[in-house]
Amino acid sequence: MQLLLLLLLLLHLQIHTTHSAHIPEYKALLSAKSLIDDTQSALSSWNATTNHCTWRGVTCSDTTHHHVTSLDLSGLNLCGTLSPDLAHLRFLWDLTVASNQLSGPIPPQLSSLSALRYLNLSNNIFNGTFPTQLASLKNLQVLDLYNNNMTGELPLTVVEMPNLRHLHLGGNYFTGQIPTQYGQWQFIEYLAVSGNELNGTIPAEIGNLTTLRELYLGYFNAYEGGIPAEIGNLSELVRIDVANCGLTGEIPPEIGKLQKLHTLFLQVNALSGSLMVELGNLASLKSMDLSNNMLTGEIPSSFAQLKNMTLLNLFRNKLHGAIPDFIGDLPALEVLQLWDNNFTGSIPQGLGKNGRLKTLDLSSNNIASTILSSISKCQNLEVLNLSNNSLTGEIPENIGNCSSLFRFRVNDNKLTGPIPREIGNLENLDALDLGSNQISGNVPAEILGCRNLAYLDLHSNLITGNFPGKLRRLVLLQFVDFSDNLIEGTWPLHVLPRHIVFFSISRNNLSGEIPSLFCNLNLINYLDFSHNHFRMIPVCLGNMSNLINLDLRNNNLHGTIPKFVKCSNLRSLKLASNQLEGPLPRSLVNCKKLEILEFANNKINDTFPHWLVNLPKLQVLSLRSNNFHGSIGNHKTKFSFPNLRIIDLSHNMFHGHLPSNFFKYLTAMMNVNMDKGGLQYMGDGYYYDSVTICIKGNDINVEKIQTLLTIIDFSNNSFKGEIPKVIGKLGSLKGLNFSHNNLMGHIPISFGILTNLEWLDLSSNKLTGNIPVQLTDLTSLAILNLSKNHLVGLIPQGKQFNTFTNASYSENLGLCGFPMTKTCGNDEGQHPPLSSTIQEDDFEFANGFNWKVVLLGYGCGFMFGLSMGYLVFLSEKSKWLANSVYGKRHNKVRRSKKNARGRII
Ligand SMILES: *[C@@H]1O[C@H](CO)[C@@H](O)[C@H](O)[C@H]1NC(C)=O
Ligand SMILES: *[C@@H]1O[C@H](CO)[C@@H](O)[C@H](O)[C@H]1NC(C)=O
Ligand SMILES: *[C@@H]1O[C@H](CO)[C@@H](O)[C@H](O)[C@H]1NC(C)=O
Ligand SMILES: *[C@@H]1O[C@H](CO)[C@@H](O)[C@H](O)[C@H]1NC(C)=O
Ligand SMILES: *[C@@H]1O[C@H](CO)[C@@H](O)[C@H](O)[C@H]1NC(C)=O
Ligand SMILES: *[C@@H]1O[C@H](CO)[C@@H](O)[C@H](O)[C@H]1NC(C)=O
Ligand SMILES: *[C@@H]1O[C@H](CO)[C@@H](O)[C@H](O)[C@H]1NC(C)=O
Ligand SMILES: *[C@@H]1O[C@H](CO)[C@@H](O)[C@H](O)[C@H]1NC(C)=O
């Protein structure tokens, strides 16, 4: 016996002399401490005067030998590096330093810890490659490197650890392919390589790991091909997470063999094909997320067998057909998200009757039924989103039973009837979106019961009555949209809660004053009172420092435009179609972010605001129909509007020459290649602006202003002299209107290179000479008006010019040839009235604008005038909202990038 001990001792000495000199374990620990930056003195107990077995995190085998068997330093805020001297803890079987900020390489010396079973280095910033020497850790069962900064290829070393049960390499920067050798372990239960930068194919050999219970391959990796069918051999699998890693092809039906599977996560890939019938065999399945793929077909009837399923996410695919009724009978279902597919039919009536449903999102499909009435047992329902379907009928009263409801959206349907009073029972409601339906009646007083309401959208309905001033008591409100309803009367005495960020009451029948109390809402970004009958503009509006968009168009506002003092965030100021007088406030130069300025149809008396050159971002300037006068400048004036795309000075009293230097620096209008990289719209993801363009006496509403839309309208002034040739450089120009002025001279030949031009109006001037034959090169030109000038000679023939009628040329001195009926020399032409009915198709111009005819009924000029429309949110509202209202909350939940990369708890 003694001999044996001696032998062992010698053996030890021999081993350790091959390394450094043997040092006692307490010294090894102190050495480790010396490399650690122990910011919070977590290791203060590590003191040579005491027994190391009593130190924090240290566990020893027994009191006689004092061999350290376990070292657990997790979550102690330790910085620094891991000491190679830890290799002297020869009896260590558990080394855990997880969740610190330890960095540097993993010491290869750890290879001598031959007893080690458990090595957890996760959630640190260890870097470099995995040391090959660690292959000697033959007893290792758990290796967790999750969430570090490891690089290089996935280590092959780990294949030589025959006893591995649990291997987590996720959340690092490993590159290359998953080695086929990873199919060799005999006991492995948990394998994670998610959240790296892996590529190549997922090896079929994974299918040899028949003991595997959990498999994580997704997130940030980008594989080629799909899931190998061999995965069907992994009969012990409980969880598969291969989301967000570029998978293509079909889901292998072999997955249906996995009788123990609880969780199947394949979302955010490019999987195609239909939902396999075999998936219905997964009787143990609890969670299935196949969202964000390209799956087609219907929900198979075999899914009726998924009795334990709690979560079914199939959103953002291309599925169709009716949502089967049995979905409503699934007894365990808690989350059902089928949005953004093409499902038709009705909402399964049983949905919710299991009393467990928490999230139901069927939005953006083609469902045409009433809202389900089984909602009565919805006490657990938190999210109900049925928006963007074709639902009819009324909002059921028993919605009031859904006491947990947090988000209720049924916008963009065909719902009728009133807002049920029972809504007021929903104390937890955060978002109520009923917009774009045919909901009628008053806003019920009971809505005050929704004490947590932050988002209230009732736009585009038939809501009547006065504005519900009581809303001020919903102190958490941030977003309120009542636009496009039938709300009338004067503004209630009180205003709104302090946290309002967005407020629109546009397109109602309100009158009276806009109360100056609004100026106290100092978080507000977006304020829209347009299209009402308000009379007064509160002076203090110019002091609202967070305002981004102010829209007061189409009211009855009198007086002068207030001073803008604190407007550093203002991007869009729209005051068109009021009775505003006086000059433009020079203080607007304080609003450095201004992009859109719209003053059309007022009585503003001023000269051309050349001082606006100080607004570097200005894109749209409309001064149309005011009392602007004087010349816009001369050849010495410094103009610089590098971003200007739309300028409308029409219907004013400007006179003088058109200075070339005005047009010379319109850089944005010269940039012909702007359409490269797809269509872009003004508003840049934050919101989209719209514009109303007046053609043939009708306003055409362009719902999003493409940045491609570049227009100059100087019509109906008294400009004189020649048309500057430099205009030929404005290559992206779509519309040019100089009509009804006193311009003389020739039509510049340079106009022949304005190849994007879609309408050109030079009528009612004193232009002379021939029509340049170069204009036939304007193949986008849809509308041309040269009438009422002094032009002579043969009308150019061919190409686009074959499409114009003689109305384009009438009342000139001596134009002749097609399409005029007159032969040359006969100077009288006929001009049949232009058709006043417009088909949308008439304006399918070259770039396919989103035209929408809006007959506003007021004459906006005989030919192509321009007036600004109102701001439309379209589907982007949700995006805007997500950023402004929900952004903060979501951020709170969102884990850091690194933490999001891989581990599912
Ligand atoms: C170790 O502990 C002793 C007794 O508690 C103390 O006097 C000594 O200063 C400590 N040493 C260090 C390095 O903290
Ligand atoms: C590891 O990180 C340290 C500190 O950030 C750095 O100096 C070192 O170069 C890194 N090593 C490797 C192999 O990336
Ligand atoms: C981890 O690696 C990433 C990517 O190489 C690098 O950006 C980051 O700074 C590294 N972190 C540390 C703490 O070295
Ligand atoms: C995989 O990534 C590595 C670098 O990370 C690259 O060299 C290799 O070409 C990629 N392989 C494939 C098939 O894309
Ligand atoms: C592992 O899987 C591959 C491919 O599926 C197979 O060819 C091979 O024989 C398997 N190896 C073992 C040891 O089972
Ligand atoms: C379904 O869940 C119940 C309760 O958790 C469980 O007893 C049953 O075994 C599960 N069914 C299957 C097929 O896994
Ligand atoms: C959606 O389904 C309807 C009716 O089945 C069909 O007419 C329509 O084309 C489908 N839409 C898409 C985008 O597949
Ligand atoms: C514009 O203002 C000037 C000077 O303030 C004044 O003389 C003129 O009459 C005004 N024009 C109109 C049309 O109001």
XYZ file of N, CA, C and O and ligand atoms in Angstrom, residues 259-262 282-286 307-308, ligand 6:
58
model
N -40.332 12.193 -32.055
C -41.478 12.066 -31.158
C -41.335 12.800 -29.833
O -42.288 12.969 -29.100
N -40.106 13.230 -29.503
C -39.938 13.933 -28.235
C -39.809 15.440 -28.405
O -39.611 16.165 -27.423
N -39.897 15.905 -29.653
C -39.620 17.319 -29.925
C -40.637 18.237 -29.264
O -41.840 18.099 -29.435
N -40.142 19.192 -28.498
C -40.982 20.232 -27.896
C -40.971 21.507 -28.711
O -41.933 22.232 -28.768
N -45.819 15.430 -34.704
C -44.990 15.829 -33.563
C -45.877 16.047 -32.344
O -46.102 17.172 -31.906
N -46.338 14.935 -31.790
C -47.364 15.028 -30.747
C -46.897 15.780 -29.511
O -47.703 16.335 -28.779
N -45.582 15.817 -29.252
C -45.103 16.516 -28.055
C -44.873 17.996 -28.285
O -44.500 18.704 -27.359
N -45.030 18.419 -29.533
C -44.613 19.779 -29.878
C -45.355 20.830 -29.061
O -46.573 20.813 -28.937
N -44.575 21.760 -28.534
C -45.175 22.875 -27.799
C -45.005 24.187 -28.546
O -45.865 25.036 -28.485
N -51.919 18.634 -29.992
C -52.742 19.014 -28.839
C -51.968 19.752 -27.763
O -52.550 20.411 -26.917
N -50.640 19.589 -27.751
C -49.857 20.264 -26.709
C -49.278 21.582 -27.176
O -48.538 22.227 -26.439
C -48.821 16.791 -23.505
O -48.679 17.518 -22.317
C -49.104 16.811 -21.181
C -49.058 17.741 -20.010
O -47.834 18.454 -20.020
C -48.222 15.591 -20.998
O -48.646 14.862 -19.889
C -48.333 14.734 -22.244
O -47.439 13.660 -22.144
C -47.999 15.541 -23.454
N -48.245 14.774 -24.642
C -47.277 14.395 -25.437
C -47.658 13.597 -26.609
O -46.121 14.714 -25.236
